[in-house]
DNA sequence: TCCTTTGTCTCAACACATCAATACAATGAG
DNA sequence: CTCATTGTATTGATGTGTTGAGACAAAGGA
């Protein structure tokens, strides 16, 4: 479990943990059944409050990526095959926000799609991390 | 100048004004050369503080959509033809944020693009307003 | 049974963005 | 020259989200 948290980043620490774990689960780095570190342990490693890690785990549970099994800890689940429908309203909101931002700057659909393609490419590039 | 501001909305009032004026400028409802209402006048109409309108105008000026001509007021400029390059880092950031959100939920590029297409369609639909 | 270890909950402090009010500077009409 | 009208700058209040610390409940092993 190599995680990094930058307290001065724009995205809050709990969201950074959430995103990194989610990526590792989806990419298979953390296979289903893996036991995540306890919130206190991880909090200690990262030098943050336990509550912050707890929140990240809570959000991950809402996403259906992990399950907390009481006394035994928190475990990785098999991620459901993703579809636009299942990704839910949160993804739709993100898409709408992006569409508004793009339209607002005068871009048409094709230009907006190109920007997303570029962003995706840039996203895949530095995945040497994790 | 028919503008609406919902103080309880998620997007802050200054951003609502900014977005609505930007849309009207880009769509030609407000042709170049049009004089915008003074910040005090518009603030009065909307029942908000002058400073809030001032901020919206300031952001619009940064976008290059309007120009303030000192004593004479604030005027609509001819919007530059939009390109992805010119839309600048703000658009790139929005695209990256969206790409991360989508990847984070396990969507691939095509699914993410579909969601944007849907959002764009939904955006064009209720443009009976403005 | 007792105690350790797990996640959960609650509450206060803090940081940050936004808004409102007010004072200010510029500038052109009269 | 005077002054009304324009946008600008500063300051304080407010609300929201995030963090941190600690108390709490559950549950299995010794």
PDB file of C-alpha atoms (C1' of nucleotides) in Angstrom:
ATOM      1  CA  UNK A   1       0.000   0.000   0.000  1.00  0.00           C
ATOM      2  CA  UNK A   2       1.973   2.940  -1.276  1.00  0.00           C
ATOM      3  CA  UNK A   3      -0.239   5.971  -0.917  1.00  0.00           C
ATOM      4  CA  UNK A   4       0.611   9.617  -1.084  1.00  0.00           C
ATOM      5  CA  UNK A   5      -1.390  12.491   0.301  1.00  0.00           C
ATOM      6  CA  UNK A   6      -0.620  16.108  -0.438  1.00  0.00           C
ATOM      7  CA  UNK A   7      -2.366  18.296   2.142  1.00  0.00           C
ATOM      8  CA  UNK A   8      -1.829  21.412   0.062  1.00  0.00           C
ATOM      9  CA  UNK A   9      -3.452  20.021  -3.079  1.00  0.00           C
ATOM     10  CA  UNK A  10      -6.749  21.280  -4.377  1.00  0.00           C
ATOM     11  CA  UNK A  11      -8.528  17.988  -3.766  1.00  0.00           C
ATOM     12  CA  UNK A  12      -8.911  17.259  -0.051  1.00  0.00           C
ATOM     13  CA  UNK A  13      -6.918  14.409   1.502  1.00  0.00           C
ATOM     14  CA  UNK A  14      -9.881  12.106   2.003  1.00  0.00           C
ATOM     15  CA  UNK A  15     -10.681  12.371  -1.715  1.00  0.00           C
ATOM     16  CA  UNK A  16      -7.081  11.673  -2.648  1.00  0.00           C
ATOM     17  CA  UNK A  17      -7.113   8.453  -0.655  1.00  0.00           C
ATOM     18  CA  UNK A  18     -10.458   7.523  -2.130  1.00  0.00           C
ATOM     19  CA  UNK A  19      -9.278   8.110  -5.697  1.00  0.00           C
ATOM     20  CA  UNK A  20      -6.025   6.246  -5.288  1.00  0.00           C
ATOM     21  CA  UNK A  21      -7.613   3.210  -3.693  1.00  0.00           C
ATOM     22  CA  UNK A  22     -10.390   3.221  -6.279  1.00  0.00           C
ATOM     23  CA  UNK A  23      -7.846   3.251  -9.078  1.00  0.00           C
ATOM     24  CA  UNK A  24      -5.912   0.385  -7.529  1.00  0.00           C
ATOM     25  CA  UNK A  25      -9.069  -1.651  -7.120  1.00  0.00           C
ATOM     26  CA  UNK A  26     -10.260  -1.032 -10.674  1.00  0.00           C
ATOM     27  CA  UNK A  27      -6.856  -1.735 -12.168  1.00  0.00           C
ATOM     28  CA  UNK A  28      -6.460  -4.974 -10.276  1.00  0.00           C
ATOM     29  CA  UNK A  29      -3.479  -3.871  -8.217  1.00  0.00           C
ATOM     30  CA  UNK A  30      -5.678  -4.651  -5.239  1.00  0.00           C
ATOM     31  CA  UNK A  31      -7.515  -7.880  -6.119  1.00  0.00           C
ATOM     32  CA  UNK A  32     -10.915  -8.690  -4.612  1.00  0.00           C
ATOM     33  CA  UNK A  33     -10.551 -10.083  -1.126  1.00  0.00           C
ATOM     34  CA  UNK A  34      -7.537  -7.968  -0.261  1.00  0.00           C
ATOM     35  CA  UNK A  35      -7.679  -6.556   3.221  1.00  0.00           C
ATOM     36  CA  UNK A  36      -7.056  -2.846   3.357  1.00  0.00           C
ATOM     37  CA  UNK A  37      -4.966  -1.393   6.163  1.00  0.00           C
ATOM     38  CA  UNK A  38      -6.932  -0.373   9.219  1.00  0.00           C
ATOM     39  CA  UNK A  39      -7.926   3.231   9.317  1.00  0.00           C
ATOM     40  CA  UNK A  40      -5.692   3.906  12.285  1.00  0.00           C
ATOM     41  CA  UNK A  41      -2.707   2.245  10.718  1.00  0.00           C
ATOM     42  CA  UNK A  42      -3.046   4.041   7.434  1.00  0.00           C
ATOM     43  CA  UNK A  43      -3.718   7.304   9.231  1.00  0.00           C
ATOM     44  CA  UNK A  44      -0.535   6.827  11.191  1.00  0.00           C
ATOM     45  CA  UNK A  45       1.497   6.117   8.072  1.00  0.00           C
ATOM     46  CA  UNK A  46       0.159   9.197   6.343  1.00  0.00           C
ATOM     47  CA  UNK A  47       0.361  11.420   9.386  1.00  0.00           C
ATOM     48  CA  UNK A  48      -3.301  12.378   9.306  1.00  0.00           C
ATOM     49  CA  UNK A  49      -6.319  11.814  11.516  1.00  0.00           C
ATOM     50  CA  UNK A  50      -8.034   8.449  11.562  1.00  0.00           C
ATOM     51  CA  UNK A  51     -11.302  10.127  10.773  1.00  0.00           C
ATOM     52  CA  UNK A  52      -9.984  11.279   7.427  1.00  0.00           C
ATOM     53  CA  UNK A  53      -9.139   7.750   6.357  1.00  0.00           C
ATOM     54  CA  UNK A  54     -12.475   6.585   7.741  1.00  0.00           C
ATOM     55  CA  UNK A  55     -14.253   8.982   5.481  1.00  0.00           C
ATOM     56  CA  UNK A  56     -12.341   7.757   2.447  1.00  0.00           C
ATOM     57  CA  UNK A  57     -13.295   4.163   3.284  1.00  0.00           C
ATOM     58  CA  UNK A  58     -16.907   5.194   3.792  1.00  0.00           C
ATOM     59  CA  UNK A  59     -17.064   6.776   0.342  1.00  0.00           C
ATOM     60  CA  UNK A  60     -15.432   3.731  -1.185  1.00  0.00           C
ATOM     61  CA  UNK A  61     -18.066   1.589   0.437  1.00  0.00           C
ATOM     62  CA  UNK A  62     -20.803   3.761  -1.050  1.00  0.00           C
ATOM     63  CA  UNK A  63     -19.184   3.240  -4.433  1.00  0.00           C
ATOM     64  CA  UNK A  64     -19.412  -0.477  -3.888  1.00  0.00           C
ATOM     65  CA  UNK A  65     -15.654  -0.995  -4.176  1.00  0.00           C
ATOM     66  CA  UNK A  66     -14.975  -2.176  -0.649  1.00  0.00           C
ATOM     67  CA  UNK A  67     -16.928  -3.673   2.208  1.00  0.00           C
ATOM     68  CA  UNK A  68     -16.316  -3.272   5.886  1.00  0.00           C
ATOM     69  CA  UNK A  69     -16.641  -6.505   7.800  1.00  0.00           C
ATOM     70  CA  UNK A  70     -16.879  -5.174  11.308  1.00  0.00           C
ATOM     71  CA  UNK A  71     -14.185  -6.533  13.486  1.00  0.00           C
ATOM     72  CA  UNK A  72     -12.177  -8.026  10.611  1.00  0.00           C
ATOM     73  CA  UNK A  73     -11.410  -4.899   8.705  1.00  0.00           C
ATOM     74  CA  UNK A  74     -12.171  -3.522   5.273  1.00  0.00           C
ATOM     75  CA  UNK A  75     -11.971  -5.680   2.158  1.00  0.00           C
ATOM     76  CA  UNK A  76     -11.808  -5.134  -1.561  1.00  0.00           C
ATOM     77  CA  UNK A  77     -14.856  -6.249  -3.549  1.00  0.00           C
ATOM     78  CA  UNK A  78     -15.025  -7.253  -7.184  1.00  0.00           C
ATOM     79  CA  UNK A  79     -15.820  -4.013  -9.008  1.00  0.00           C
ATOM     80  CA  UNK A  80     -19.039  -4.178 -10.998  1.00  0.00           C
ATOM     81  CA  UNK A  81     -18.536  -3.840 -14.760  1.00  0.00           C
ATOM     82  CA  UNK A  82     -18.898  -0.147 -15.388  1.00  0.00           C
ATOM     83  CA  UNK A  83     -21.622   1.264 -17.588  1.00  0.00           C
ATOM     84  CA  UNK A  84     -22.788   4.811 -18.024  1.00  0.00           C
ATOM     85  CA  UNK A  85     -26.127   3.918 -16.489  1.00  0.00           C
ATOM     86  CA  UNK A  86     -24.614   2.300 -13.445  1.00  0.00           C
ATOM     87  CA  UNK A  87     -22.052   5.069 -12.972  1.00  0.00           C
ATOM     88  CA  UNK A  88     -25.042   6.983 -11.849  1.00  0.00           C
ATOM     89  CA  UNK A  89     -26.036  10.588 -11.419  1.00  0.00           C
ATOM     90  CA  UNK A  90     -22.633  11.622 -10.118  1.00  0.00           C
ATOM     91  CA  UNK A  91     -21.077  10.890 -13.477  1.00  0.00           C
ATOM     92  CA  UNK A  92     -23.951  12.618 -15.246  1.00  0.00           C
ATOM     93  CA  UNK A  93     -23.398  15.659 -13.064  1.00  0.00           C
ATOM     94  CA  UNK A  94     -19.712  15.688 -13.907  1.00  0.00           C
ATOM     95  CA  UNK A  95     -20.518  15.423 -17.597  1.00  0.00           C
ATOM     96  CA  UNK A  96     -23.027  18.251 -17.356  1.00  0.00           C
ATOM     97  CA  UNK A  97     -20.594  20.446 -15.461  1.00  0.00           C
ATOM     98  CA  UNK A  98     -17.980  19.845 -18.096  1.00  0.00           C
ATOM     99  CA  UNK A  99     -20.404  20.458 -20.941  1.00  0.00           C
ATOM    100  CA  UNK A 100     -21.452  23.745 -19.376  1.00  0.00           C
ATOM    101  CA  UNK A 101     -17.868  24.817 -18.893  1.00  0.00           C
ATOM    102  CA  UNK A 102     -17.078  24.019 -22.500  1.00  0.00           C
ATOM    103  CA  UNK A 103     -20.193  25.626 -23.960  1.00  0.00           C
ATOM    104  CA  UNK A 104     -19.605  28.604 -21.769  1.00  0.00           C
ATOM    105  CA  UNK A 105     -16.262  29.093 -23.465  1.00  0.00           C
ATOM    106  CA  UNK A 106     -17.798  28.825 -26.872  1.00  0.00           C
ATOM    107  CA  UNK A 107     -16.648  25.341 -27.770  1.00  0.00           C
ATOM    108  CA  UNK A 108     -18.831  23.073 -29.804  1.00  0.00           C
ATOM    109  CA  UNK A 109     -19.379  19.391 -29.139  1.00  0.00           C
ATOM    110  CA  UNK A 110     -16.491  18.136 -31.242  1.00  0.00           C
ATOM    111  CA  UNK A 111     -14.013  20.469 -29.623  1.00  0.00           C
ATOM    112  CA  UNK A 112     -15.230  19.492 -26.187  1.00  0.00           C
ATOM    113  CA  UNK A 113     -14.851  15.806 -27.031  1.00  0.00           C
ATOM    114  CA  UNK A 114     -11.326  16.377 -28.298  1.00  0.00           C
ATOM    115  CA  UNK A 115     -10.370  17.982 -25.022  1.00  0.00           C
ATOM    116  CA  UNK A 116     -11.671  14.946 -23.157  1.00  0.00           C
ATOM    117  CA  UNK A 117      -9.692  12.629 -25.410  1.00  0.00           C
ATOM    118  CA  UNK A 118      -6.531  14.589 -24.681  1.00  0.00           C
ATOM    119  CA  UNK A 119      -7.237  14.507 -20.983  1.00  0.00           C
ATOM    120  CA  UNK A 120      -7.715  10.752 -21.098  1.00  0.00           C
ATOM    121  CA  UNK A 121      -4.447  10.264 -22.914  1.00  0.00           C
ATOM    122  CA  UNK A 122      -2.679  12.416 -20.344  1.00  0.00           C
ATOM    123  CA  UNK A 123      -4.307  10.344 -17.633  1.00  0.00           C
ATOM    124  CA  UNK A 124      -2.994   7.058 -18.962  1.00  0.00           C
ATOM    125  CA  UNK A 125       0.499   8.354 -19.446  1.00  0.00           C
ATOM    126  CA  UNK A 126       1.816   8.779 -15.899  1.00  0.00           C
ATOM    127  CA  UNK A 127       0.257   5.584 -14.578  1.00  0.00           C
ATOM    128  CA  UNK A 128       3.765   4.419 -13.793  1.00  0.00           C
ATOM    129  CA  UNK A 129       2.823   5.469 -10.286  1.00  0.00           C
ATOM    130  CA  UNK A 130       0.503   3.378  -8.135  1.00  0.00           C
TER     131      UNK A 130
ATOM    132  CA  UNK B   1     -31.586  42.153 -19.783  1.00  0.00           C
ATOM    133  CA  UNK B   2     -33.616  39.399 -18.249  1.00  0.00           C
ATOM    134  CA  UNK B   3     -31.442  37.713 -15.684  1.00  0.00           C
ATOM    135  CA  UNK B   4     -32.343  35.375 -12.893  1.00  0.00           C
ATOM    136  CA  UNK B   5     -30.305  34.613  -9.831  1.00  0.00           C
ATOM    137  CA  UNK B   6     -31.111  31.827  -7.436  1.00  0.00           C
ATOM    138  CA  UNK B   7     -29.281  32.460  -4.165  1.00  0.00           C
ATOM    139  CA  UNK B   8     -29.925  28.915  -2.983  1.00  0.00           C
ATOM    140  CA  UNK B   9     -28.430  27.248  -6.041  1.00  0.00           C
ATOM    141  CA  UNK B  10     -25.182  25.324  -5.911  1.00  0.00           C
ATOM    142  CA  UNK B  11     -23.387  27.761  -8.202  1.00  0.00           C
ATOM    143  CA  UNK B  12     -22.828  31.095  -6.496  1.00  0.00           C
ATOM    144  CA  UNK B  13     -24.737  34.162  -7.699  1.00  0.00           C
ATOM    145  CA  UNK B  14     -21.739  35.877  -9.273  1.00  0.00           C
ATOM    146  CA  UNK B  15     -21.099  32.764 -11.368  1.00  0.00           C
ATOM    147  CA  UNK B  16     -24.734  32.596 -12.418  1.00  0.00           C
ATOM    148  CA  UNK B  17     -24.602  36.144 -13.705  1.00  0.00           C
ATOM    149  CA  UNK B  18     -21.306  35.458 -15.424  1.00  0.00           C
ATOM    150  CA  UNK B  19     -22.620  32.337 -17.125  1.00  0.00           C
ATOM    151  CA  UNK B  20     -25.867  33.919 -18.276  1.00  0.00           C
ATOM    152  CA  UNK B  21     -24.189  36.991 -19.707  1.00  0.00           C
ATOM    153  CA  UNK B  22     -21.511  34.847 -21.355  1.00  0.00           C
ATOM    154  CA  UNK B  23     -24.186  32.727 -22.996  1.00  0.00           C
ATOM    155  CA  UNK B  24     -26.038  35.781 -24.259  1.00  0.00           C
ATOM    156  CA  UNK B  25     -22.851  37.239 -25.678  1.00  0.00           C
ATOM    157  CA  UNK B  26     -21.814  34.026 -27.408  1.00  0.00           C
ATOM    158  CA  UNK B  27     -25.270  33.422 -28.812  1.00  0.00           C
ATOM    159  CA  UNK B  28     -25.573  36.933 -30.174  1.00  0.00           C
ATOM    160  CA  UNK B  29     -28.464  37.966 -27.965  1.00  0.00           C
ATOM    161  CA  UNK B  30     -26.132  40.707 -26.786  1.00  0.00           C
ATOM    162  CA  UNK B  31     -24.318  41.947 -29.912  1.00  0.00           C
ATOM    163  CA  UNK B  32     -20.863  43.504 -29.672  1.00  0.00           C
ATOM    164  CA  UNK B  33     -21.057  47.112 -28.618  1.00  0.00           C
ATOM    165  CA  UNK B  34     -24.042  46.601 -26.347  1.00  0.00           C
ATOM    166  CA  UNK B  35     -23.754  48.465 -23.110  1.00  0.00           C
ATOM    167  CA  UNK B  36     -24.402  46.299 -20.073  1.00  0.00           C
ATOM    168  CA  UNK B  37     -26.385  47.699 -17.173  1.00  0.00           C
ATOM    169  CA  UNK B  38     -24.318  49.384 -14.512  1.00  0.00           C
ATOM    170  CA  UNK B  39     -23.344  47.167 -11.649  1.00  0.00           C
ATOM    171  CA  UNK B  40     -25.477  49.146  -9.223  1.00  0.00           C
ATOM    172  CA  UNK B  41     -28.505  49.089 -11.452  1.00  0.00           C
ATOM    173  CA  UNK B  42     -28.303  45.365 -12.072  1.00  0.00           C
ATOM    174  CA  UNK B  43     -27.593  44.726  -8.409  1.00  0.00           C
ATOM    175  CA  UNK B  44     -30.681  46.686  -7.525  1.00  0.00           C
ATOM    176  CA  UNK B  45     -32.816  44.740  -9.972  1.00  0.00           C
ATOM    177  CA  UNK B  46     -31.589  41.431  -8.651  1.00  0.00           C
ATOM    178  CA  UNK B  47     -31.689  42.456  -5.016  1.00  0.00           C
ATOM    179  CA  UNK B  48     -28.042  41.666  -4.392  1.00  0.00           C
ATOM    180  CA  UNK B  49     -24.935  43.641  -3.521  1.00  0.00           C
ATOM    181  CA  UNK B  50     -23.195  45.715  -6.160  1.00  0.00           C
ATOM    182  CA  UNK B  51     -19.958  43.948  -5.435  1.00  0.00           C
ATOM    183  CA  UNK B  52     -21.411  40.645  -6.557  1.00  0.00           C
ATOM    184  CA  UNK B  53     -22.273  42.023  -9.975  1.00  0.00           C
ATOM    185  CA  UNK B  54     -18.886  43.712 -10.087  1.00  0.00           C
ATOM    186  CA  UNK B  55     -17.212  40.374  -9.661  1.00  0.00           C
ATOM    187  CA  UNK B  56     -19.241  38.825 -12.458  1.00  0.00           C
ATOM    188  CA  UNK B  57     -18.241  41.667 -14.771  1.00  0.00           C
ATOM    189  CA  UNK B  58     -14.621  41.313 -13.729  1.00  0.00           C
ATOM    190  CA  UNK B  59     -14.611  37.617 -14.618  1.00  0.00           C
ATOM    191  CA  UNK B  60     -16.274  38.355 -17.921  1.00  0.00           C
ATOM    192  CA  UNK B  61     -13.567  40.868 -18.666  1.00  0.00           C
ATOM    193  CA  UNK B  62     -10.897  38.266 -17.932  1.00  0.00           C
ATOM    194  CA  UNK B  63     -12.647  35.980 -20.394  1.00  0.00           C
ATOM    195  CA  UNK B  64     -12.394  38.704 -22.986  1.00  0.00           C
ATOM    196  CA  UNK B  65     -16.139  38.918 -23.474  1.00  0.00           C
ATOM    197  CA  UNK B  66     -16.676  42.445 -22.225  1.00  0.00           C
ATOM    198  CA  UNK B  67     -14.589  45.546 -21.679  1.00  0.00           C
ATOM    199  CA  UNK B  68     -15.040  48.189 -19.058  1.00  0.00           C
ATOM    200  CA  UNK B  69     -14.605  51.670 -20.428  1.00  0.00           C
ATOM    201  CA  UNK B  70     -14.242  53.588 -17.229  1.00  0.00           C
ATOM    202  CA  UNK B  71     -16.831  56.211 -16.860  1.00  0.00           C
ATOM    203  CA  UNK B  72     -18.976  54.968 -19.746  1.00  0.00           C
ATOM    204  CA  UNK B  73     -19.814  51.565 -18.447  1.00  0.00           C
ATOM    205  CA  UNK B  74     -19.198  48.007 -19.534  1.00  0.00           C
ATOM    206  CA  UNK B  75     -19.530  46.924 -23.145  1.00  0.00           C
ATOM    207  CA  UNK B  76     -19.856  43.675 -25.034  1.00  0.00           C
ATOM    208  CA  UNK B  77     -16.898  42.693 -27.201  1.00  0.00           C
ATOM    209  CA  UNK B  78     -16.858  40.462 -30.263  1.00  0.00           C
ATOM    210  CA  UNK B  79     -16.145  37.012 -28.855  1.00  0.00           C
ATOM    211  CA  UNK B  80     -12.997  35.472 -30.306  1.00  0.00           C
ATOM    212  CA  UNK B  81     -13.599  32.330 -32.355  1.00  0.00           C
ATOM    213  CA  UNK B  82     -13.262  29.534 -29.864  1.00  0.00           C
ATOM    214  CA  UNK B  83     -10.573  26.908 -30.137  1.00  0.00           C
ATOM    215  CA  UNK B  84      -9.402  24.354 -27.658  1.00  0.00           C
ATOM    216  CA  UNK B  85      -6.021  26.055 -27.482  1.00  0.00           C
ATOM    217  CA  UNK B  86      -7.472  29.480 -26.840  1.00  0.00           C
ATOM    218  CA  UNK B  87      -9.986  28.192 -24.317  1.00  0.00           C
ATOM    219  CA  UNK B  88      -6.948  27.830 -22.153  1.00  0.00           C
ATOM    220  CA  UNK B  89      -5.921  25.924 -19.108  1.00  0.00           C
ATOM    221  CA  UNK B  90      -9.266  26.329 -17.389  1.00  0.00           C
ATOM    222  CA  UNK B  91     -10.929  24.173 -20.030  1.00  0.00           C
ATOM    223  CA  UNK B  92      -8.075  21.680 -19.878  1.00  0.00           C
ATOM    224  CA  UNK B  93      -8.523  21.486 -16.131  1.00  0.00           C
ATOM    225  CA  UNK B  94     -12.221  20.859 -16.510  1.00  0.00           C
ATOM    226  CA  UNK B  95     -11.531  18.133 -19.043  1.00  0.00           C
ATOM    227  CA  UNK B  96      -8.970  16.521 -16.774  1.00  0.00           C
ATOM    228  CA  UNK B  97     -11.308  16.665 -13.808  1.00  0.00           C
ATOM    229  CA  UNK B  98     -14.006  15.005 -15.844  1.00  0.00           C
ATOM    230  CA  UNK B  99     -11.657  12.383 -17.207  1.00  0.00           C
ATOM    231  CA  UNK B 100     -10.508  11.537 -13.697  1.00  0.00           C
ATOM    232  CA  UNK B 101     -14.058  11.308 -12.454  1.00  0.00           C
ATOM    233  CA  UNK B 102     -14.982   8.983 -15.295  1.00  0.00           C
ATOM    234  CA  UNK B 103     -11.874   6.800 -15.046  1.00  0.00           C
ATOM    235  CA  UNK B 104     -12.350   6.692 -11.338  1.00  0.00           C
ATOM    236  CA  UNK B 105     -15.723   5.104 -11.914  1.00  0.00           C
ATOM    237  CA  UNK B 106     -14.282   2.578 -14.273  1.00  0.00           C
ATOM    238  CA  UNK B 107     -15.548   4.044 -17.526  1.00  0.00           C
ATOM    239  CA  UNK B 108     -13.448   3.846 -20.641  1.00  0.00           C
ATOM    240  CA  UNK B 109     -12.946   6.646 -23.113  1.00  0.00           C
ATOM    241  CA  UNK B 110     -15.930   5.824 -25.318  1.00  0.00           C
ATOM    242  CA  UNK B 111     -18.313   5.677 -22.406  1.00  0.00           C
ATOM    243  CA  UNK B 112     -17.012   8.958 -21.078  1.00  0.00           C
ATOM    244  CA  UNK B 113     -17.474  10.596 -24.463  1.00  0.00           C
ATOM    245  CA  UNK B 114     -21.023   9.298 -24.704  1.00  0.00           C
ATOM    246  CA  UNK B 115     -21.869  10.884 -21.378  1.00  0.00           C
ATOM    247  CA  UNK B 116     -20.554  14.216 -22.648  1.00  0.00           C
ATOM    248  CA  UNK B 117     -22.638  13.923 -25.809  1.00  0.00           C
ATOM    249  CA  UNK B 118     -25.734  13.325 -23.719  1.00  0.00           C
ATOM    250  CA  UNK B 119     -24.921  16.262 -21.506  1.00  0.00           C
ATOM    251  CA  UNK B 120     -24.490  18.500 -24.517  1.00  0.00           C
ATOM    252  CA  UNK B 121     -27.831  17.454 -25.936  1.00  0.00           C
ATOM    253  CA  UNK B 122     -29.478  18.141 -22.588  1.00  0.00           C
ATOM    254  CA  UNK B 123     -27.803  21.512 -22.576  1.00  0.00           C
ATOM    255  CA  UNK B 124     -29.188  22.563 -25.924  1.00  0.00           C
ATOM    256  CA  UNK B 125     -32.675  21.432 -25.097  1.00  0.00           C
ATOM    257  CA  UNK B 126     -33.877  23.990 -22.558  1.00  0.00           C
ATOM    258  CA  UNK B 127     -32.322  26.932 -24.312  1.00  0.00           C
ATOM    259  CA  UNK B 128     -35.804  28.326 -24.721  1.00  0.00           C
ATOM    260  CA  UNK B 129     -34.763  30.489 -21.791  1.00  0.00           C
ATOM    261  CA  UNK B 130     -32.327  33.388 -22.144  1.00  0.00           C
TER     262      UNK B 130
ATOM    263  C1'  DT C   1     -15.588 -13.379  30.924  1.00  0.00           C
ATOM    264  C1'  DC C   2     -12.332  -9.831  29.721  1.00  0.00           C
ATOM    265  C1'  DC C   3      -9.816  -7.230  26.706  1.00  0.00           C
ATOM    266  C1'  DT C   4      -7.972  -5.955  22.433  1.00  0.00           C
ATOM    267  C1'  DT C   5      -8.934  -4.415  17.875  1.00  0.00           C
ATOM    268  C1'  DT C   6     -12.000  -3.023  14.477  1.00  0.00           C
ATOM    269  C1'  DG C   7     -15.018   0.615  12.375  1.00  0.00           C
ATOM    270  C1'  DT C   8     -18.560   4.414  13.754  1.00  0.00           C
ATOM    271  C1'  DC C   9     -20.145   8.609  15.635  1.00  0.00           C
ATOM    272  C1'  DT C  10     -20.062  13.350  17.566  1.00  0.00           C
ATOM    273  C1'  DC C  11     -18.307  17.724  18.227  1.00  0.00           C
ATOM    274  C1'  DA C  12     -15.171  21.649  18.015  1.00  0.00           C
ATOM    275  C1'  DA C  13     -11.679  24.169  15.357  1.00  0.00           C
ATOM    276  C1'  DC C  14     -10.103  25.689  11.176  1.00  0.00           C
ATOM    277  C1'  DA C  15      -9.779  27.147   6.380  1.00  0.00           C
ATOM    278  C1'  DC C  16     -11.845  28.815   2.481  1.00  0.00           C
ATOM    279  C1'  DA C  17     -15.054  31.022  -0.629  1.00  0.00           C
ATOM    280  C1'  DT C  18     -18.714  34.169  -1.065  1.00  0.00           C
ATOM    281  C1'  DC C  19     -21.327  38.078  -0.065  1.00  0.00           C
ATOM    282  C1'  DA C  20     -22.501  42.742   1.689  1.00  0.00           C
ATOM    283  C1'  DA C  21     -21.426  47.328   2.930  1.00  0.00           C
ATOM    284  C1'  DT C  22     -18.684  51.165   2.478  1.00  0.00           C
ATOM    285  C1'  DA C  23     -15.112  54.145   1.074  1.00  0.00           C
ATOM    286  C1'  DC C  24     -12.271  55.307  -2.949  1.00  0.00           C
ATOM    287  C1'  DA C  25     -10.539  56.908  -7.596  1.00  0.00           C
ATOM    288  C1'  DA C  26     -11.379  58.139 -12.249  1.00  0.00           C
ATOM    289  C1'  DT C  27     -13.655  60.819 -15.643  1.00  0.00           C
ATOM    290  C1'  DG C  28     -16.671  63.281 -18.504  1.00  0.00           C
ATOM    291  C1'  DA C  29     -20.989  66.395 -18.707  1.00  0.00           C
ATOM    292  C1'  DG C  30     -22.675  70.732 -17.459  1.00  0.00           C
TER     293       DG C  30
ATOM    294  C1'  DC D   1     -14.525  73.922 -11.986  1.00  0.00           C
ATOM    295  C1'  DT D   2     -17.917  71.027  -9.870  1.00  0.00           C
ATOM    296  C1'  DC D   3     -20.199  67.041  -9.249  1.00  0.00           C
ATOM    297  C1'  DA D   4     -22.778  63.081 -10.495  1.00  0.00           C
ATOM    298  C1'  DT D   5     -21.898  58.488 -12.184  1.00  0.00           C
ATOM    299  C1'  DT D   6     -18.965  54.818 -13.368  1.00  0.00           C
ATOM    300  C1'  DG D   7     -16.041  50.831 -11.921  1.00  0.00           C
ATOM    301  C1'  DT D   8     -12.468  49.497  -8.094  1.00  0.00           C
ATOM    302  C1'  DA D   9     -10.613  48.218  -3.663  1.00  0.00           C
ATOM    303  C1'  DT D  10     -10.953  47.005   1.252  1.00  0.00           C
ATOM    304  C1'  DT D  11     -12.859  45.031   5.162  1.00  0.00           C
ATOM    305  C1'  DG D  12     -15.891  42.263   7.997  1.00  0.00           C
ATOM    306  C1'  DA D  13     -19.701  38.752   8.387  1.00  0.00           C
ATOM    307  C1'  DT D  14     -21.484  34.375   7.137  1.00  0.00           C
ATOM    308  C1'  DG D  15     -21.932  29.778   5.594  1.00  0.00           C
ATOM    309  C1'  DT D  16     -19.982  25.394   4.109  1.00  0.00           C
ATOM    310  C1'  DG D  17     -16.834  21.729   3.910  1.00  0.00           C
ATOM    311  C1'  DT D  18     -12.806  19.395   5.942  1.00  0.00           C
ATOM    312  C1'  DT D  19      -9.993  17.997   9.464  1.00  0.00           C
ATOM    313  C1'  DG D  20      -8.687  16.287  14.035  1.00  0.00           C
ATOM    314  C1'  DA D  21      -9.384  14.357  18.595  1.00  0.00           C
ATOM    315  C1'  DG D  22     -11.752  11.547  21.366  1.00  0.00           C
ATOM    316  C1'  DA D  23     -15.648   8.719  23.014  1.00  0.00           C
ATOM    317  C1'  DC D  24     -18.481   4.817  21.570  1.00  0.00           C
ATOM    318  C1'  DA D  25     -20.226   0.133  20.061  1.00  0.00           C
ATOM    319  C1'  DA D  26     -19.397  -4.401  18.164  1.00  0.00           C
ATOM    320  C1'  DA D  27     -17.147  -8.651  18.126  1.00  0.00           C
ATOM    321  C1'  DG D  28     -13.855 -12.288  18.276  1.00  0.00           C
ATOM    322  C1'  DG D  29      -9.655 -14.477  20.745  1.00  0.00           C
ATOM    323  C1'  DA D  30      -7.350 -15.689  25.138  1.00  0.00           C
TER     324       DA D  30
END
